[in-house]
mmCIF file of C-alpha atoms in Angstrom:
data_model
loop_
_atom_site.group_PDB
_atom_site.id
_atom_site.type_symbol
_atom_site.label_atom_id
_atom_site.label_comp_id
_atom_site.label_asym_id
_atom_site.label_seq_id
_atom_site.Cartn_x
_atom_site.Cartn_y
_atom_site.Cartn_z
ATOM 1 C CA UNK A 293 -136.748 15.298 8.978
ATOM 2 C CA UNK A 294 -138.587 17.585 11.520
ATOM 3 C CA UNK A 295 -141.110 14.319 12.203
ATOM 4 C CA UNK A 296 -138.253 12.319 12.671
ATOM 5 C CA UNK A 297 -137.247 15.274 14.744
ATOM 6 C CA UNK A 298 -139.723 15.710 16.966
ATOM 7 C CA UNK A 299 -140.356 11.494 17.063
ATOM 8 C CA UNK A 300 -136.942 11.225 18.730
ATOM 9 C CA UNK A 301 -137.542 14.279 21.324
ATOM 10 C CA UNK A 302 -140.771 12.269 22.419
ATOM 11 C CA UNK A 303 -139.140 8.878 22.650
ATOM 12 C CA UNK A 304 -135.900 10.291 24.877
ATOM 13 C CA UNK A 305 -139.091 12.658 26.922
ATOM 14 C CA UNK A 306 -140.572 9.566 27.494
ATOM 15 C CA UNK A 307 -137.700 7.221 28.584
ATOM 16 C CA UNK A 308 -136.638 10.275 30.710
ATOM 17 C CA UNK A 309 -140.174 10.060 32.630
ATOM 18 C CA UNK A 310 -140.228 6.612 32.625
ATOM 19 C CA UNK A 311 -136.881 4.931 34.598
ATOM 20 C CA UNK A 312 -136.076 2.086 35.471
ATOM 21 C CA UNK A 313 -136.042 1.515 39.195
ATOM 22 C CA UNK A 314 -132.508 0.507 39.325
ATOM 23 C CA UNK A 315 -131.601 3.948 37.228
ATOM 24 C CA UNK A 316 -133.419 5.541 40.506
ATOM 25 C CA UNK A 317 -131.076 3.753 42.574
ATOM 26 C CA UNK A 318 -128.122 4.614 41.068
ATOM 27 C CA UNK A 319 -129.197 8.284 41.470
ATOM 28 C CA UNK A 320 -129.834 7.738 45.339
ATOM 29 C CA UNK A 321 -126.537 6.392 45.542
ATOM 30 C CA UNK A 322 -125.041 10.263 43.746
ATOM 31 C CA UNK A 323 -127.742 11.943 45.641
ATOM 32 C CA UNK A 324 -125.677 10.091 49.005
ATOM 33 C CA UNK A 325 -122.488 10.728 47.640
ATOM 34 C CA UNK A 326 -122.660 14.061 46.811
ATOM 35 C CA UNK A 327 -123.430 15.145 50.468
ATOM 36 C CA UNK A 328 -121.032 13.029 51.947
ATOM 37 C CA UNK A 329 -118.479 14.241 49.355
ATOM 38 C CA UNK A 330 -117.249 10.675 48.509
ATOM 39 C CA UNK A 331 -117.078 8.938 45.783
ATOM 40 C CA UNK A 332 -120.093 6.465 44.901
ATOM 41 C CA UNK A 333 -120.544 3.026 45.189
ATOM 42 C CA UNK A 334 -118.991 1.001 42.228
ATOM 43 C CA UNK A 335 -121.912 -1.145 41.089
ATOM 44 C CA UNK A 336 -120.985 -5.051 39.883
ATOM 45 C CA UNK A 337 -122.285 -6.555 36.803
ATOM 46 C CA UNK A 338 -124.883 -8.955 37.620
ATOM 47 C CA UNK A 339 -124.626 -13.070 37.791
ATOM 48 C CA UNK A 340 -126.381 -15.129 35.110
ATOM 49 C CA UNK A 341 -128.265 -18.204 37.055
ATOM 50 C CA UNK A 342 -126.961 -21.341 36.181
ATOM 51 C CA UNK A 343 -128.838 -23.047 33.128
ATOM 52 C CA UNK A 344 -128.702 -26.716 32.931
ATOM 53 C CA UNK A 345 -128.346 -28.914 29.726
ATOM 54 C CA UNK A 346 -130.352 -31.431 29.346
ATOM 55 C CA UNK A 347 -130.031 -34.054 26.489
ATOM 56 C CA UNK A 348 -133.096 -34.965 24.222
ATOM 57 C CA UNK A 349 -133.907 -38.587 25.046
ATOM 58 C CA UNK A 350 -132.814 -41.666 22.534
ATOM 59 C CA UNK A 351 -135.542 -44.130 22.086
ATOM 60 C CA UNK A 352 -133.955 -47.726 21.991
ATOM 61 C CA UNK A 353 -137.714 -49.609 20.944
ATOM 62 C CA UNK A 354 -139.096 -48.867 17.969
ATOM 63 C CA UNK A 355 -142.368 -50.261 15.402
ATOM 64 C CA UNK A 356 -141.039 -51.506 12.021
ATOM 65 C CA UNK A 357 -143.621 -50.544 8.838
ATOM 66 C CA UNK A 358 -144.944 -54.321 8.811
ATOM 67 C CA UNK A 359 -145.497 -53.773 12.829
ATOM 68 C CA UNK A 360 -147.150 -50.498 12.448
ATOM 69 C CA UNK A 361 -149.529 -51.839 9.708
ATOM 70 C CA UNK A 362 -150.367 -54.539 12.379
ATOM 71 C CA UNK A 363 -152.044 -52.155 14.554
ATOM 72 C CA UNK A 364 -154.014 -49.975 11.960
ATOM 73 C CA UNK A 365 -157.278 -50.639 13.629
ATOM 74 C CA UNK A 366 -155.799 -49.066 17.075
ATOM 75 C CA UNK A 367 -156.437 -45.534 17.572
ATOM 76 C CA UNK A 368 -152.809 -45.434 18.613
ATOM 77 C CA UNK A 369 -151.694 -46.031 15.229
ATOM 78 C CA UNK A 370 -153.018 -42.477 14.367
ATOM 79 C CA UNK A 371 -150.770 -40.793 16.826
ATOM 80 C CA UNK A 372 -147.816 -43.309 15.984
ATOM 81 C CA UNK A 373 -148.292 -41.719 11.928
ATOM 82 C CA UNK A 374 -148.702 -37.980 12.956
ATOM 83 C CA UNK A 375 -145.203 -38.457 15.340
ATOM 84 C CA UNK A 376 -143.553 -40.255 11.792
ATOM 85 C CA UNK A 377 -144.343 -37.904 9.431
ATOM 86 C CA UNK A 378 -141.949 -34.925 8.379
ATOM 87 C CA UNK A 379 -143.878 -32.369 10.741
ATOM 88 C CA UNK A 380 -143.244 -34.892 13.959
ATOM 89 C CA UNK A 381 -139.338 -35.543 13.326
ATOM 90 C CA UNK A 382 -138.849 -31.802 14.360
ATOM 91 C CA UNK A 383 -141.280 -31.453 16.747
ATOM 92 C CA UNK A 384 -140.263 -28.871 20.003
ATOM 93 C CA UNK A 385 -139.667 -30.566 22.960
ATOM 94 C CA UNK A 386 -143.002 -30.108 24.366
ATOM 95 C CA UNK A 387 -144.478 -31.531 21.477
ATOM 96 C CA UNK A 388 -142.097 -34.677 21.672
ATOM 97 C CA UNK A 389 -143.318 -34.780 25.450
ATOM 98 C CA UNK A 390 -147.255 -34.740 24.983
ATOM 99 C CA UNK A 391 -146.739 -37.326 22.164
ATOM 100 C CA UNK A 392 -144.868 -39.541 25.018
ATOM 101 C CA UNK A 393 -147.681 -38.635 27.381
ATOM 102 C CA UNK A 394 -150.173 -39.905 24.775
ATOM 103 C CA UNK A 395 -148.258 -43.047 23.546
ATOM 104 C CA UNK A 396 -149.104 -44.275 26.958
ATOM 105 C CA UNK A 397 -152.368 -43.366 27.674
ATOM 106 C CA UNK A 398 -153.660 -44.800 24.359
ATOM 107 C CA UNK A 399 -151.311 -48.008 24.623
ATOM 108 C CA UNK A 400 -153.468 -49.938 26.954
ATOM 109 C CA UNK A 401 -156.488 -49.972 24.564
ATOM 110 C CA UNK A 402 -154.642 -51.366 21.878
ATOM 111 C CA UNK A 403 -152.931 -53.881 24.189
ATOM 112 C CA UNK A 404 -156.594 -55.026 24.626
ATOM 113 C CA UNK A 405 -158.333 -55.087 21.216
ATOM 114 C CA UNK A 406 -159.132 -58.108 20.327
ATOM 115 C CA UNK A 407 -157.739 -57.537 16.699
ATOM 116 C CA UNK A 408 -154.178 -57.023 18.604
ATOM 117 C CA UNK A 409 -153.659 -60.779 18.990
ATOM 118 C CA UNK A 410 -149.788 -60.898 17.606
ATOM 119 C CA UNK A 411 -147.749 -61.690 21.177
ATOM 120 C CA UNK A 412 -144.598 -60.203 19.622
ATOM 121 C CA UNK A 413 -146.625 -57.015 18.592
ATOM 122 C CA UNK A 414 -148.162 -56.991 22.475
ATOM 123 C CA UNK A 415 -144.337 -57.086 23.584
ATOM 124 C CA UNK A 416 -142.928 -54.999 21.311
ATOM 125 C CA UNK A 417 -145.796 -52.311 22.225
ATOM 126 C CA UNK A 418 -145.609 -52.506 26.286
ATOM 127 C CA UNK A 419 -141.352 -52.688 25.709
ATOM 128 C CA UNK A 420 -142.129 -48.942 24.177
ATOM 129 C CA UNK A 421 -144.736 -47.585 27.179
ATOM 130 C CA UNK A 422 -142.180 -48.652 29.659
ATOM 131 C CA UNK A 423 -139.130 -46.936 27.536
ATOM 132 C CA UNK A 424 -141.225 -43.469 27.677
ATOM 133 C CA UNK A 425 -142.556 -44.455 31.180
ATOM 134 C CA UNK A 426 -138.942 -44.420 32.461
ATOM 135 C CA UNK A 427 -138.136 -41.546 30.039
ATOM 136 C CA UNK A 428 -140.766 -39.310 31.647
ATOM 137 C CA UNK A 429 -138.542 -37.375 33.990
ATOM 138 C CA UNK A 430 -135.590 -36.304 31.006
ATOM 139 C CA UNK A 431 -138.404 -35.555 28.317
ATOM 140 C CA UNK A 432 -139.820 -32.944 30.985
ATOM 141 C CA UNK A 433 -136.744 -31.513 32.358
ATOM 142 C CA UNK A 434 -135.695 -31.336 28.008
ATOM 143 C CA UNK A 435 -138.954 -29.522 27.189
ATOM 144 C CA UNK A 436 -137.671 -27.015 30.438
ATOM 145 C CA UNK A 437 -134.468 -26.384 29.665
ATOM 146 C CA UNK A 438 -134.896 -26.452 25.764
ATOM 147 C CA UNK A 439 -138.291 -24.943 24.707
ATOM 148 C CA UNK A 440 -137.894 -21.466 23.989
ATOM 149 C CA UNK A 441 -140.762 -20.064 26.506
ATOM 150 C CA UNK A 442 -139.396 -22.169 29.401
ATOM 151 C CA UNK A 443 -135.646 -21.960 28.344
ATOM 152 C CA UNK A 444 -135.707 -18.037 29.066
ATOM 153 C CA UNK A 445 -136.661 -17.999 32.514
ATOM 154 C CA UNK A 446 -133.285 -18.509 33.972
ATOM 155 C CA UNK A 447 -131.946 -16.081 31.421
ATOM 156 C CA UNK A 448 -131.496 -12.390 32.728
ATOM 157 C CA UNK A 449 -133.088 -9.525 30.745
ATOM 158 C CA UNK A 450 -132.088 -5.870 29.588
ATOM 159 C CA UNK A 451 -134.911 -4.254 31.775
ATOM 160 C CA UNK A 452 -136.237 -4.447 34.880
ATOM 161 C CA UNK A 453 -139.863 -5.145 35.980
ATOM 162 C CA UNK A 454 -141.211 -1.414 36.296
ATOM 163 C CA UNK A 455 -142.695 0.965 38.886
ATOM 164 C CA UNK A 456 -146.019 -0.311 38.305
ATOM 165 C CA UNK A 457 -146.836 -4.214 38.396
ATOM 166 C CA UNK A 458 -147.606 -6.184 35.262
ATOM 167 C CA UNK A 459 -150.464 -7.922 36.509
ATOM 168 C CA UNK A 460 -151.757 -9.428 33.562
ATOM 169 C CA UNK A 461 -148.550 -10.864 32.884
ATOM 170 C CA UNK A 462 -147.795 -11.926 36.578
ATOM 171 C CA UNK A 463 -151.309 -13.452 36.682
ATOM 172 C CA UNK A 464 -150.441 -15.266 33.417
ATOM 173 C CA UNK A 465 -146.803 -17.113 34.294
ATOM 174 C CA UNK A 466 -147.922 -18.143 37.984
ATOM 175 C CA UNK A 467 -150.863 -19.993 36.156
ATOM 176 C CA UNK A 468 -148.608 -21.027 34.128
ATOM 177 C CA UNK A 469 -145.815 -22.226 36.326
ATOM 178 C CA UNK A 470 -149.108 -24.333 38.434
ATOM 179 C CA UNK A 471 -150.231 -25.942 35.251
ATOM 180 C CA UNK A 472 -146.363 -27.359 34.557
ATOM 181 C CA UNK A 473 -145.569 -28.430 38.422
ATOM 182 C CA UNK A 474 -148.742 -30.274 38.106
ATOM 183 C CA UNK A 475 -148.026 -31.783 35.304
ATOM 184 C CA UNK A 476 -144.701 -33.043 36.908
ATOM 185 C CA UNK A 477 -146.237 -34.319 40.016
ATOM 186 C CA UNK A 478 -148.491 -36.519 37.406
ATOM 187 C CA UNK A 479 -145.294 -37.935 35.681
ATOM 188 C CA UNK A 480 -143.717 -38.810 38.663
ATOM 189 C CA UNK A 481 -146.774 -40.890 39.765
ATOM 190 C CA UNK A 482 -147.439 -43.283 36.777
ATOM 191 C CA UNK A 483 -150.779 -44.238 37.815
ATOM 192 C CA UNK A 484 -151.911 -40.636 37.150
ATOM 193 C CA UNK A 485 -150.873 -40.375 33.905
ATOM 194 C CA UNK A 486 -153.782 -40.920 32.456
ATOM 195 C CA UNK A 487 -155.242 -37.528 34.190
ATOM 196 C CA UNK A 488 -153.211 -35.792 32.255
ATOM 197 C CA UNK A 489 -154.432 -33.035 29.684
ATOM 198 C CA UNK A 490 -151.725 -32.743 27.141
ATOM 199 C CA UNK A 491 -153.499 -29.537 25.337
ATOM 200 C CA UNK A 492 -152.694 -27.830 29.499
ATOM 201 C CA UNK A 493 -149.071 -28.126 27.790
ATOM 202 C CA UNK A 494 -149.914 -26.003 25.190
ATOM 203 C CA UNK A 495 -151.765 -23.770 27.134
ATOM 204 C CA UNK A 496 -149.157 -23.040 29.519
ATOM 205 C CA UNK A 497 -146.764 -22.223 26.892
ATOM 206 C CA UNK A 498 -148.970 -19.759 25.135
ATOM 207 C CA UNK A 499 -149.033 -18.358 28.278
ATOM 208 C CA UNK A 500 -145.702 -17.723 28.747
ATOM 209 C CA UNK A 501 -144.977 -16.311 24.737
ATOM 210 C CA UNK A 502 -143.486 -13.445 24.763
ATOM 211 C CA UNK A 503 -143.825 -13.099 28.678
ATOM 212 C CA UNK A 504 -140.897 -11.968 30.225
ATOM 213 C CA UNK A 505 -142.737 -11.190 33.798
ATOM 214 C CA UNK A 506 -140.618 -13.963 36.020
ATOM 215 C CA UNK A 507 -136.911 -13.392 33.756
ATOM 216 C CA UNK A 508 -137.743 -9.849 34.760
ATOM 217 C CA UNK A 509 -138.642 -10.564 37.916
ATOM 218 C CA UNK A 510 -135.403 -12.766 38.674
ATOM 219 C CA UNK A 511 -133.487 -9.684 37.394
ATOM 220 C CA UNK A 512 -134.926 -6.613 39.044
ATOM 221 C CA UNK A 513 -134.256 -8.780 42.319
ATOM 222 C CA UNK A 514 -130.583 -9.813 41.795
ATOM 223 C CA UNK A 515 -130.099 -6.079 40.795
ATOM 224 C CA UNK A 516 -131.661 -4.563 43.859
ATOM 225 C CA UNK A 517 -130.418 -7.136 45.983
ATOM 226 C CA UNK A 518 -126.756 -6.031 44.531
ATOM 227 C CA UNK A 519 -127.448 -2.236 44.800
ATOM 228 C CA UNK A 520 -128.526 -2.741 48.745
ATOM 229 C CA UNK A 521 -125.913 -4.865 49.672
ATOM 230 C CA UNK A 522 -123.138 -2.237 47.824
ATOM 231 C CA UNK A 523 -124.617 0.703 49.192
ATOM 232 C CA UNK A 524 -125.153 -0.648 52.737
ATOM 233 C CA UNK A 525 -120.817 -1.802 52.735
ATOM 234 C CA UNK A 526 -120.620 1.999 51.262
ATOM 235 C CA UNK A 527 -122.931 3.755 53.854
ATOM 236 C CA UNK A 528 -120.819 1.419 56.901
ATOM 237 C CA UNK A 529 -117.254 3.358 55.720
ATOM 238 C CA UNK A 530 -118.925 6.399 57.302
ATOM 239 C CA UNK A 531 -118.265 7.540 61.127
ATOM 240 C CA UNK A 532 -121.856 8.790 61.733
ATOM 241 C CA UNK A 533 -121.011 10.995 64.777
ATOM 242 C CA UNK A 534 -117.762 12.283 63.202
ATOM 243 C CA UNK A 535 -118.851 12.970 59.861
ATOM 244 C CA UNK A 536 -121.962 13.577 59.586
ATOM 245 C CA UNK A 537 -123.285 15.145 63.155
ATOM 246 C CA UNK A 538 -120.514 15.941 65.444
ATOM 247 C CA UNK A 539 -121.234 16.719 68.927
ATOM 248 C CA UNK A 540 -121.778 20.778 69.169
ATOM 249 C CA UNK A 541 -122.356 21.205 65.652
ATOM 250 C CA UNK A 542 -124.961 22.054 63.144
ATOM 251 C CA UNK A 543 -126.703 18.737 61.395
ATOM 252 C CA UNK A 544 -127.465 20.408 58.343
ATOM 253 C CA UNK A 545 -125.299 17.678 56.700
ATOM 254 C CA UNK A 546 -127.647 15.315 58.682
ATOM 255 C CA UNK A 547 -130.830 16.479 57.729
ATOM 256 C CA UNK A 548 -130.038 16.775 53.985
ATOM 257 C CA UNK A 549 -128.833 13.233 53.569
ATOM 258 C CA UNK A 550 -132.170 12.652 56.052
ATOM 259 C CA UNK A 551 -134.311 14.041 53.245
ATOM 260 C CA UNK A 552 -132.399 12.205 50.241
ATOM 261 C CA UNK A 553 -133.011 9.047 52.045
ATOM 262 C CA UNK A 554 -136.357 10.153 52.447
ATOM 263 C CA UNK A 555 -137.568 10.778 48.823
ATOM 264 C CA UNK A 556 -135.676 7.920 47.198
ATOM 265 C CA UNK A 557 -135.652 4.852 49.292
ATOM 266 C CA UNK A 558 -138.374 5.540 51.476
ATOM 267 C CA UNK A 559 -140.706 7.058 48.780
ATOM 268 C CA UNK A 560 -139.513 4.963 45.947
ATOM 269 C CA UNK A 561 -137.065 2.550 46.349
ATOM 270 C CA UNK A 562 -138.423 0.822 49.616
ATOM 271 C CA UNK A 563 -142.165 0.279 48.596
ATOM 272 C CA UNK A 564 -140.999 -0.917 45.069
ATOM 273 C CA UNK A 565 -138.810 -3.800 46.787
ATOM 274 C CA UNK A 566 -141.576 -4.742 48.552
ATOM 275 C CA UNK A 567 -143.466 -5.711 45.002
ATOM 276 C CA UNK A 568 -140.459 -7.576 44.727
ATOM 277 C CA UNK A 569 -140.934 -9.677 47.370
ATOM 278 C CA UNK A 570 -143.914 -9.802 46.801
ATOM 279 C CA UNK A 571 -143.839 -11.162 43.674
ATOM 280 C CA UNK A 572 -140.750 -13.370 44.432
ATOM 281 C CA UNK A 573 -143.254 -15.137 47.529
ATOM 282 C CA UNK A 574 -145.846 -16.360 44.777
ATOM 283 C CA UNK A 575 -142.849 -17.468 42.026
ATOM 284 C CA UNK A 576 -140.470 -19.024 44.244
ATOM 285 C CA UNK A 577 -142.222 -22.130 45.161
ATOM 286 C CA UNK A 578 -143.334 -22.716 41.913
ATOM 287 C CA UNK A 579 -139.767 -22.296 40.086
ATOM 288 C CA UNK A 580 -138.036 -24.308 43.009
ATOM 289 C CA UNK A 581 -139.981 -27.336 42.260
ATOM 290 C CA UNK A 582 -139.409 -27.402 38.704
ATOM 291 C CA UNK A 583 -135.926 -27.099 38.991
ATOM 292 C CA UNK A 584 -135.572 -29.376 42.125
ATOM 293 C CA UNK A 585 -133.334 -31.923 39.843
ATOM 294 C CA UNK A 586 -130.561 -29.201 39.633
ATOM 295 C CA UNK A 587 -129.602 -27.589 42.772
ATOM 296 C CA UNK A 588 -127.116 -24.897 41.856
ATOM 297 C CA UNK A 589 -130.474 -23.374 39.839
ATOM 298 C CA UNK A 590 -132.963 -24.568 42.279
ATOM 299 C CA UNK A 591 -131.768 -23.218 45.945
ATOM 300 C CA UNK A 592 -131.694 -19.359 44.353
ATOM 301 C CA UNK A 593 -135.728 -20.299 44.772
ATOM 302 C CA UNK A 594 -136.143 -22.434 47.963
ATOM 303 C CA UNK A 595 -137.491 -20.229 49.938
ATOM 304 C CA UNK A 596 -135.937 -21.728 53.244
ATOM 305 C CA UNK A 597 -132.521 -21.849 51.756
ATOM 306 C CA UNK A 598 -130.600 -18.577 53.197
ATOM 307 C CA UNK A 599 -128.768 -18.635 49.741
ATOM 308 C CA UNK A 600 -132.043 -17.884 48.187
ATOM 309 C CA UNK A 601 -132.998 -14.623 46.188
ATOM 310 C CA UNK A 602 -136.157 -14.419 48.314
ATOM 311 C CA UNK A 603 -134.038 -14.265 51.883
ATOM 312 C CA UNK A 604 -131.219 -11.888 50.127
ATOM 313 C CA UNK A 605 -133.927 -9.416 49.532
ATOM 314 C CA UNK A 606 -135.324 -9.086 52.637
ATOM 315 C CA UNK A 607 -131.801 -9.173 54.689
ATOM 316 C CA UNK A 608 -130.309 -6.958 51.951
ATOM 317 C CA UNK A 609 -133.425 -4.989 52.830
ATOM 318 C CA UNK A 610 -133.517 -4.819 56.447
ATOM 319 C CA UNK A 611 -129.831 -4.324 56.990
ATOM 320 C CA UNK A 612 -129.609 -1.620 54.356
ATOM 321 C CA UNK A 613 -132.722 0.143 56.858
ATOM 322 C CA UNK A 614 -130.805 -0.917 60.062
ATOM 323 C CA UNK A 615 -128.053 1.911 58.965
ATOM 324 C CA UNK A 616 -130.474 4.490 59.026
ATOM 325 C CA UNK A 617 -131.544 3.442 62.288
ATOM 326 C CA UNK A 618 -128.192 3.923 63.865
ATOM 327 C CA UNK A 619 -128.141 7.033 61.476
ATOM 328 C CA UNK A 620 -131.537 8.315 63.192
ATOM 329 C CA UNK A 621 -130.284 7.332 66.635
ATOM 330 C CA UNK A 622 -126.701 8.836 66.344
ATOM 331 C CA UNK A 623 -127.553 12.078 64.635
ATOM 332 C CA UNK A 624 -130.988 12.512 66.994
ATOM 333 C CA UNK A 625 -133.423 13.734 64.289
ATOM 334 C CA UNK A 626 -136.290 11.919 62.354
ATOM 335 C CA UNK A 627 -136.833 10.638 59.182
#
């Protein structure tokens, strides 16, 4: 029982020493109100993004047993069997997408061995490659939307990215977020299909397992975009000269909310939504193009679109700093 105990006591120690940034902000905001002796800012519940749902797609072609015998000496056949058997009927999406990808790159050879000399097998085979061809786009955006490492990126999470950056894991998702929009580009293009590297599929996946670096990313934004933008409307209720220096007075009011300003935002707050920025610069591009089939997702990531979280930070930003400045200015003294 005393283990347990003391186990707890270290667990609570270290969550105490170890908050998350938006916990910080909260207690800048009590810090504020408890010198202006007003109540704090009421804080909204965040918005989820939107998360599209895209449909598997049906195949309407499709090899009978007496056709698939017909083609045993292709090497196509042997990808044709591992897609049939009970391990390839529930494939993930991004399995059912690299077999697609490989269908078509392997087609052509069959087409032209010499031992493929049926003309309803030849038809029947380039009616499938242009089914997948034209299925490209929908087996991409399903593997997106529906495998469970790409699925979670427009889903918000319980924490926050912390003080200090998660390299290794940023490093990990931006190279994996490259590999996919390349990928995309390639399916979009049917002549360079064939460049394609299903097994970079794989690859980016297994980088993004258990990799919450952009889902935390997309949150600690939204939430510090909401906290500026509610403290800023909270900070603009207050007459400046009136309250907090009037003329002939002391500005000991002044100089304390000075100093709380001072070693929250400015020492905190301020340098940490700059990471977020940051970050947001090298992600944005990357998520906008994958999700440039659904708008309502996509613009939150454009980073030209003023709706996006990229240009909400850095306005929410600036104009939560411009209040100081008229703060500074009004009251006379220095940060």
């Amino acid at each position: 029982m005393l283990k347990l105990t003391l186990l707890s006591i270290c667990i609570v120690y270290i969550a105490a020493c170890s908050p998350q940034p938006s916990n910080t902000y909260v207690e800048y905001q009590q810090r504020l109100s408890s010198v202006v002796e007003k109540d704090a800012p009421n804080n909204e519940e965040l918005q989820q993004l939107p998360h599209p749902n895209v449909d598997k797609p049906s195949s309407e072609v499709s090899l009978s047993i007496i056709e698939f015998a017909s083609i045993n000496h292709c090497k196509l056949s042997q990808l044709i069997a591992k897609k049939n058997n009970q391990l390839g009927k529930v494939w993930p999406a991004s399995e059912a997408l690299k077999y697609n990808i490989e269908f078509v790159q392997h087609v052509q050879n069959c087409l032209d061995d010499p031992q493929t000399h049926d003309t309803a097998i030849k038809n029947k085979l380039i009616a499938v490659k242009k089914e997948k061809q034209l299925q490209f786009a929908q087996s991409f955006e399903h593997m997106l939307f529906n495998e469970a490492e790409l699925s979670q990126l427009t889903y918000l999470t319980a924490s926050e990215i912390a003080f200090d950056r998660h390299l290794e894991q940023q490093t990990a998702s931006l190279e994996a977020l490259t590999a996919l929009s390349n990928l995309q580009a390639h399916l979009l293009h049917q002549a360079t299909v064939n460049k394609i590297n299903t097994d970079n599929i794989t690859i980016a996946l297994q980088k993004l397992h258990k990799n919450k670096f952009i889902p935390k990313l997309i949150t600690s934004t939204k939430q510090h975009i909401l906290l500026n933008d509610t403290t800023t409307r909270w900070l603009n209720q207050i007459k400046i000269s009136d309250e907090l220096c009037p003329v002939g007075k002391n500005k000991k009011k002044a100089q304390i909310l000075s100093n709380v300003f001072s070693k929250y935002y400015l020492e905190k707050l301020q340098p940490y939504q700059s990471q977020l920025t940051n970050m947001l610069e090298k992600a944005s591009p990357l998520l906008f193009k994958l999700w440039s089939n659904h708008p309502d997702l996509a613009e939150s990531f454009n980073p030209e679109h003023t709706n996006s979280l990229l240009k909400q930070m850095k306005v929410s930003t600036v104009t939560h700093v411009k209040w100081w400045q008229d703060f500074y200015k009004t009251c006379e003294i220095r940060p």
